[in-house]
CSV table of C-alpha atoms in Angstrom, one decimal:
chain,number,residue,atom,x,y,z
A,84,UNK,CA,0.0,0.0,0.0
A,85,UNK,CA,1.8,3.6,-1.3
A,86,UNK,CA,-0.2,5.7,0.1
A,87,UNK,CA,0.6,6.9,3.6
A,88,UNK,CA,-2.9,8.1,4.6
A,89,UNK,CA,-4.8,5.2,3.5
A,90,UNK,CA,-2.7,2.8,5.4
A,91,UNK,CA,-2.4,4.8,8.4
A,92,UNK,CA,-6.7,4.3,8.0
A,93,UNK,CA,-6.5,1.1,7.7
A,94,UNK,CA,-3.8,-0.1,10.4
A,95,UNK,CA,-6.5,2.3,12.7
A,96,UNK,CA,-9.6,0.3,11.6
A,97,UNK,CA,-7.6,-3.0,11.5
A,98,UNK,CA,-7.1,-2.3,15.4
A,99,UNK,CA,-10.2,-1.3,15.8
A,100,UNK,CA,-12.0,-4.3,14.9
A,101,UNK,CA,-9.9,-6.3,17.2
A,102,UNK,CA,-11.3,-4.1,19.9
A,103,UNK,CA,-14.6,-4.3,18.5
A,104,UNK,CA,-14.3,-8.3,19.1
A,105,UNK,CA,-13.8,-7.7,23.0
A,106,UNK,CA,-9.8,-8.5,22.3
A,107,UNK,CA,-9.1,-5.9,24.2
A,108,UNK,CA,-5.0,-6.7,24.9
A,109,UNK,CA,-4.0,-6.7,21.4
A,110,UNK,CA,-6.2,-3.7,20.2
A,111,UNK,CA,-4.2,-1.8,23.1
A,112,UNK,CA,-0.8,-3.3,21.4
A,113,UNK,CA,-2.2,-2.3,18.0
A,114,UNK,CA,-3.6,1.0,18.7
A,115,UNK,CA,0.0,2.2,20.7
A,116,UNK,CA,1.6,1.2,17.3
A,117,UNK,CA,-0.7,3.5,15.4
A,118,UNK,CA,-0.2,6.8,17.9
A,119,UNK,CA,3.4,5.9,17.5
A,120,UNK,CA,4.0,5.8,13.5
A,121,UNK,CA,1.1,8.3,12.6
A,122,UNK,CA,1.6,10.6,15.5
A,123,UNK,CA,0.3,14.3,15.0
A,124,UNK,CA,-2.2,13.3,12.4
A,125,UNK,CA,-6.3,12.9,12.6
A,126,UNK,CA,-5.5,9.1,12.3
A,127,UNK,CA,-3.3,9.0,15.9
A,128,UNK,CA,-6.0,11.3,17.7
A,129,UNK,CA,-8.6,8.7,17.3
A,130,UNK,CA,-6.4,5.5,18.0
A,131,UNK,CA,-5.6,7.7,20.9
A,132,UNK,CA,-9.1,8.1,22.1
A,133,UNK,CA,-9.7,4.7,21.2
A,134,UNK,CA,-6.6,3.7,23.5
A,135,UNK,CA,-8.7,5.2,26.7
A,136,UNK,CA,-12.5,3.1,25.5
A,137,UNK,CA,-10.2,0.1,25.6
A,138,UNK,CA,-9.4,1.1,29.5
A,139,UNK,CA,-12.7,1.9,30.5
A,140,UNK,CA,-13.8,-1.9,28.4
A,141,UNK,CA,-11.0,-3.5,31.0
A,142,UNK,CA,-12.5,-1.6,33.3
A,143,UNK,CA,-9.8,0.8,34.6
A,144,UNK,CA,-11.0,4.2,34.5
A,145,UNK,CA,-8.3,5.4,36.1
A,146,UNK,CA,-6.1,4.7,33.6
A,147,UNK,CA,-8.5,5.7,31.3
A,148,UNK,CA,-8.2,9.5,32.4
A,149,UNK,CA,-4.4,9.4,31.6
A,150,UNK,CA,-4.9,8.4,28.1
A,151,UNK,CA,-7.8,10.4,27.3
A,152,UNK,CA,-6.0,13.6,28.7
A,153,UNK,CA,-3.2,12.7,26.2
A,154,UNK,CA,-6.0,13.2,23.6
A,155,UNK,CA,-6.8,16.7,25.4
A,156,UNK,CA,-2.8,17.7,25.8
A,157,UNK,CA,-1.7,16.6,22.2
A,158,UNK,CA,-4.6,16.8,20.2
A,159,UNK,CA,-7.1,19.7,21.9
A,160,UNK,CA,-7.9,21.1,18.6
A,161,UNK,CA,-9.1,17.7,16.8
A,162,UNK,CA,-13.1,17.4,16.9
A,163,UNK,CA,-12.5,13.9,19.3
A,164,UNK,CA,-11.4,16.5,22.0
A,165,UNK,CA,-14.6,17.0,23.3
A,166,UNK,CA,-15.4,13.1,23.2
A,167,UNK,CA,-12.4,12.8,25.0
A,168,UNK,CA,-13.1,15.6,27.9
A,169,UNK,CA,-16.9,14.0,28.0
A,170,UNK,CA,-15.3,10.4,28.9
A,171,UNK,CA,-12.9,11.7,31.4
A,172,UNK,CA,-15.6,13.2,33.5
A,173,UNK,CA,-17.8,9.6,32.6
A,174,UNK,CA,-14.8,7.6,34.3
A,175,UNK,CA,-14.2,10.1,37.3
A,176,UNK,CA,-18.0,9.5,37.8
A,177,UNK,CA,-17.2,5.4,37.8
A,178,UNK,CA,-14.7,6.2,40.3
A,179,UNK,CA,-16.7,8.3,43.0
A,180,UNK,CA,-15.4,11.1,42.3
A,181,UNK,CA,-18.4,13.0,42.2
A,182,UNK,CA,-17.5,16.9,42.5
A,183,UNK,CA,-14.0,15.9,40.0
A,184,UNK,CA,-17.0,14.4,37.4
A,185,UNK,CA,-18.8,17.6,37.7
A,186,UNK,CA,-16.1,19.9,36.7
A,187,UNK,CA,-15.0,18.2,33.9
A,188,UNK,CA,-18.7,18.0,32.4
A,189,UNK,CA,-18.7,22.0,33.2
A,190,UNK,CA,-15.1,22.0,30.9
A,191,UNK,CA,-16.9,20.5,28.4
A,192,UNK,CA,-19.9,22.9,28.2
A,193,UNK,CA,-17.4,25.7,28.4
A,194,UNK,CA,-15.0,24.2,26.3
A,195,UNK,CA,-17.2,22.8,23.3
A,196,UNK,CA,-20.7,24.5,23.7
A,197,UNK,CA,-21.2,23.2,19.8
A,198,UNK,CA,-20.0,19.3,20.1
A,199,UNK,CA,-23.1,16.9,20.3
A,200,UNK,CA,-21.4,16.2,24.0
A,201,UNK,CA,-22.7,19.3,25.1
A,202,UNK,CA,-25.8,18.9,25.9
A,203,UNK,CA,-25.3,15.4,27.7
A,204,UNK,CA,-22.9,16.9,29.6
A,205,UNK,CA,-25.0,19.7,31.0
A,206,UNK,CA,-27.5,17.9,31.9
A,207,UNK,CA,-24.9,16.1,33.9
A,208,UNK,CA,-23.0,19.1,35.4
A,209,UNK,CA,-26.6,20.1,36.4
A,210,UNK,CA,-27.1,16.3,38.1
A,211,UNK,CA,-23.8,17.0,39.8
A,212,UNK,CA,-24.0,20.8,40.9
A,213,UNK,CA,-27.6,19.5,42.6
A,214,UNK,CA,-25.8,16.8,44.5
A,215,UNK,CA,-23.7,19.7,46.2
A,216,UNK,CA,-26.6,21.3,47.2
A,217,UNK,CA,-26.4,24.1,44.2
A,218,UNK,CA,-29.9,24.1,42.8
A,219,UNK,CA,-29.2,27.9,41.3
A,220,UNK,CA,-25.9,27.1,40.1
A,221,UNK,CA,-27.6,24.0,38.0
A,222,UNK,CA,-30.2,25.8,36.4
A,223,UNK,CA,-27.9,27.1,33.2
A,224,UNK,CA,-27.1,23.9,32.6
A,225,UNK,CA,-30.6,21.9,32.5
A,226,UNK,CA,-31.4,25.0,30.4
A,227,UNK,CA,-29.0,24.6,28.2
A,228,UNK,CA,-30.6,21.4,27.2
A,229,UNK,CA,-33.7,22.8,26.7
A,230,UNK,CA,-32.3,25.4,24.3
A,231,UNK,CA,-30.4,23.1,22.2
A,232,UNK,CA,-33.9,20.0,21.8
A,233,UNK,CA,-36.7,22.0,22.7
A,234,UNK,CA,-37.0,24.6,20.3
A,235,UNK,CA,-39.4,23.2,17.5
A,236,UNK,CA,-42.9,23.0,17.8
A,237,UNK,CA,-45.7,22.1,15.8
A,238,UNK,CA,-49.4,23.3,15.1
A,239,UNK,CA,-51.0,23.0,18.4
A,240,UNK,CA,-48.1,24.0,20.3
A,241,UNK,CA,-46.7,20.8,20.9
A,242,UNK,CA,-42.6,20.7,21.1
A,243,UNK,CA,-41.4,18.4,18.6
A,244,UNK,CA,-38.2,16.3,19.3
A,245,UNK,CA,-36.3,15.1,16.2
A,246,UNK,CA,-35.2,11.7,18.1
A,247,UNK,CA,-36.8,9.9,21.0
A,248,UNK,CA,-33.4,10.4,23.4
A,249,UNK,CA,-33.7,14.4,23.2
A,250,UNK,CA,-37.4,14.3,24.2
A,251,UNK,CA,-35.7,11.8,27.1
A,252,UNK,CA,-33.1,13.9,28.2
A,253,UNK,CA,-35.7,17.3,27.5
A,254,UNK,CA,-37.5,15.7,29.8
A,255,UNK,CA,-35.4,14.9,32.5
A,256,UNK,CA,-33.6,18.5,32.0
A,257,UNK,CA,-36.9,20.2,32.3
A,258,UNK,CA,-38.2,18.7,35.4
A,259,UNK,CA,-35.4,19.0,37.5
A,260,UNK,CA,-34.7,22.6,36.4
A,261,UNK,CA,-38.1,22.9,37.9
A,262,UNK,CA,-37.3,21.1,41.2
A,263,UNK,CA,-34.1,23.3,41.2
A,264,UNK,CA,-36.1,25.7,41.1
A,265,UNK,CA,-38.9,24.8,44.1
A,266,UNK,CA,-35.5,24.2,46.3
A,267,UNK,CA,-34.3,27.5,46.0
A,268,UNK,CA,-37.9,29.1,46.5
A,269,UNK,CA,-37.9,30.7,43.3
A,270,UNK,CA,-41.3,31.1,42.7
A,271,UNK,CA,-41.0,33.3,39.5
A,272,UNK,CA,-39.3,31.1,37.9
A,273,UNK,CA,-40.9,28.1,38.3
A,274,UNK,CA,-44.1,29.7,37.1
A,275,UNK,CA,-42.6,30.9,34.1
A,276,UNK,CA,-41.3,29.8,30.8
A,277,UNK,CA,-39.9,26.4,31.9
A,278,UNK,CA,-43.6,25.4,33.3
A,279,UNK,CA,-45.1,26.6,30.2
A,280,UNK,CA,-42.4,24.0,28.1
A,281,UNK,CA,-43.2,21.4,30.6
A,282,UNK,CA,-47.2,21.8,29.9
A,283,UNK,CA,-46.6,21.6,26.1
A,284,UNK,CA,-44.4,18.6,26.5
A,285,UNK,CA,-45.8,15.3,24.3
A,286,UNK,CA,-46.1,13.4,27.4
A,287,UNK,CA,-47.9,14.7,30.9
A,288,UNK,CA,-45.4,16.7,32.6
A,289,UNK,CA,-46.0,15.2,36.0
A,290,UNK,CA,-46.2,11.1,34.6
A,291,UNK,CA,-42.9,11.6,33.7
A,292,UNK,CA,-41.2,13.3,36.9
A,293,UNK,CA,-39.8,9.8,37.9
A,294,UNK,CA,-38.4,9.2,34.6
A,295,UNK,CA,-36.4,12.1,34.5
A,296,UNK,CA,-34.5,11.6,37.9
A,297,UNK,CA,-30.7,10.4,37.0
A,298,UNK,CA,-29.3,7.7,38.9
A,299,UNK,CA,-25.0,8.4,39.4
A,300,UNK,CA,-24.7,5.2,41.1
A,301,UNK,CA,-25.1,3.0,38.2
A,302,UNK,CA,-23.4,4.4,35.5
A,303,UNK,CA,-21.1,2.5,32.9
A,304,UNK,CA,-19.8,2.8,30.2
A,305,UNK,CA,-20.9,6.3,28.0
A,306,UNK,CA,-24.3,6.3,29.1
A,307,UNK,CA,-26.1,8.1,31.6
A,308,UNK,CA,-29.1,5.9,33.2
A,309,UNK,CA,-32.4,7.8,34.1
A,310,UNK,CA,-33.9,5.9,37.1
A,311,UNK,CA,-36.8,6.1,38.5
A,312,UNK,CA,-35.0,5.2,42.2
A,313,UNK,CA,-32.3,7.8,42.4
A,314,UNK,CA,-32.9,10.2,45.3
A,315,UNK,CA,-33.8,13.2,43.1
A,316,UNK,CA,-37.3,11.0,42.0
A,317,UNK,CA,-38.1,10.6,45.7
A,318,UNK,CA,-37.1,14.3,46.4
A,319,UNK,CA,-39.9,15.2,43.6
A,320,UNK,CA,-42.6,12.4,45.5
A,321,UNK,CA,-41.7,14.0,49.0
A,322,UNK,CA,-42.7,17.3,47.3
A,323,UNK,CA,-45.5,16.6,45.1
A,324,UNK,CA,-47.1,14.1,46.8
A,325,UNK,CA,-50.2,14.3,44.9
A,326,UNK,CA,-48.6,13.6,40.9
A,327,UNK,CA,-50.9,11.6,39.1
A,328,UNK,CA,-48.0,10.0,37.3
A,329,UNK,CA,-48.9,6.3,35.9
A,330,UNK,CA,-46.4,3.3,37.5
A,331,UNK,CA,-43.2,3.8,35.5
A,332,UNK,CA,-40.8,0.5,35.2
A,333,UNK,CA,-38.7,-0.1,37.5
A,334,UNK,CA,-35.6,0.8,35.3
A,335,UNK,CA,-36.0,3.1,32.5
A,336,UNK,CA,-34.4,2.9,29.4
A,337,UNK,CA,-30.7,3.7,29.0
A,338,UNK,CA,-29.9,6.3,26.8
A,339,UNK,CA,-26.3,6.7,25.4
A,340,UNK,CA,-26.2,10.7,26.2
A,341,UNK,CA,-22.6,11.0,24.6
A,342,UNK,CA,-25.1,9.8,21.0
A,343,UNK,CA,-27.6,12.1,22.2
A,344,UNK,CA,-27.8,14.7,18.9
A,345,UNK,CA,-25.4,12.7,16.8
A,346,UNK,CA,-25.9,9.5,14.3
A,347,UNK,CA,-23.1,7.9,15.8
A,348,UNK,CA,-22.7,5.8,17.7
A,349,UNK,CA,-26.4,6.5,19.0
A,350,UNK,CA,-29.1,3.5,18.1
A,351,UNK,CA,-29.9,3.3,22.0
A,352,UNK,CA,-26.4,1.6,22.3
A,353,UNK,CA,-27.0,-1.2,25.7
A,354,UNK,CA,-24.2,-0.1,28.6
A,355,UNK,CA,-22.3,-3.0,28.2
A,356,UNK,CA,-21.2,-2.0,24.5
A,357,UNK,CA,-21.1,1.3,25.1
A,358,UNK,CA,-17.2,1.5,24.8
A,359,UNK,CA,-17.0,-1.0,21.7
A,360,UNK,CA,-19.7,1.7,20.2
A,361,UNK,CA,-17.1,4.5,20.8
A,362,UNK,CA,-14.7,2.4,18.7
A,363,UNK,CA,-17.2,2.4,15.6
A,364,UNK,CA,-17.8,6.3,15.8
A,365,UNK,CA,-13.8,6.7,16.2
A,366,UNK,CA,-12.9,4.5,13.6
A,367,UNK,CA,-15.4,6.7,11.4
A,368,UNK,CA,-13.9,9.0,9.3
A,369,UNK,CA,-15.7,12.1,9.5
């Protein structure tokens, strides 16, 4: 093979169907190889990123972070950048480390308001600055979600949602910006614009309030699990004792938020395979 680029794209997708096949030791062997002879290019940034999904598929986030900040400190201007900042914060979250997760979802926001991360990771720097007892400091966030999935509406007013996981996470965004809202007695807003979305949502505002609670403990992978047990659900049953809201099931559906607002790897992508899904959009050439 002569030319240079094409073989550097196929030694990259060479590797990463070995990772796509769970081999995970030999992709890692492969995908170094690739960084090394193709450094500085678009082809070296992905095997990079790809180097860090194949620590979080062994299941060592920690080691994860190392080689997705080498994405961030050699390759910050490539568009895998923000994928890479998203899944640092994603493993510091697998780790515990709570208030570390929640900064590095606010350095994505800041960082790459116009990625399809960003909204994902608002909604989870909102999640986070709520667990610290910051229900103001949250609001911009779960708004920001809003602004990016709710805008379109149809005839009678109804919002229109161009995929079934932004009318999820639109959902999820809007009700707690509401309960962040009712904890820091702002009745203002939480009669105002937000309420009126919520009342012009497709589904009834208060059925939904358990589906939109996030649940930090059980998060692998890239997704971000909505559950209908996480203490923010029981915070909004202690204060609206009185919702209607039909029985939801136990667990709702996952949704890969890192997909949410981009065709890849997306396709509702079940946790487990959540990394090996990372691998197909990397090995995509844009």
């Amino acid at each position: 093979m002569q030319d240079p680029e094409v073989k550097a794209e196929a030694d990259l997708r060479a590797a990463g169907s070995v990772f796509l096949t769970g081999v995970t030791d030999s992709a890692l062997t492969m995908l170094r190889a690739v960084v090394e002879s193709h450094a500085g290019t678009d082809v070296a940034a992905r095997a990079q990123f790809l180097v860090g999904e194949a620590m979080v598929a062994q299941g060592k986030p920690g080691d994860a972070i190392v080689e997705f900040n080498r994405v961030l400190s050699q390759y910050f201007q490539h568009k895998v950048a923000a994928s890479a900042q998203y899944r640092v914060a994603r493993a510091l979250d697998e780790m515990g480390r709570r208030a570390d997760a929640t900064g590095s979802y606010q350095a994505v926001v800041s960082g790459y308001p116009l990625e399809p991360e960003a909204p994902a990771a608002a909604y989870l720097a909102g999640v986070g600055l709520m667990e610290q007892n910051k229900p103001l400091a949250a609001t911009p966030y779960f708004q920001l979600v809003l602004d990016r999935y709710a805008g379109t509406k149809d005839k009678a007013g109804r919002v229109v949602f161009a995929r079934p996981e932004h009318q999820e996470l639109v959902e999820a965004a809007l009700c707690l910006l509401e309960l962040c809202y009712h904890s820091a007695g702002d009745l203002g807003q939480l009669s105002g614009a937000p309420h009126l979305l919520l009342q012009a949502a497709p589904r009834q505002p208060l059925a939904v309030a358990r589906l939109c609670a996030p649940d930090r403990r059980r998060r692998l992978g890239g997704d971000g699990t909505l559950s209908a047990r996480s203490g923010c659900a029981r915070a909004l049953d202690a204060r609206f004792p009185g919702s209607p809201g039909r029985r939801l099931r136990h667990q709702a559906p996952g949704v890969d938020l890192r997909a949410a607002g981009q065709g890849q790897p997306g396709d509702r992508v079940p946790r487990r395979r959540c990394s090996r899904a990372g691998a197909r959009a990397a090995t995509t050439r844009s």
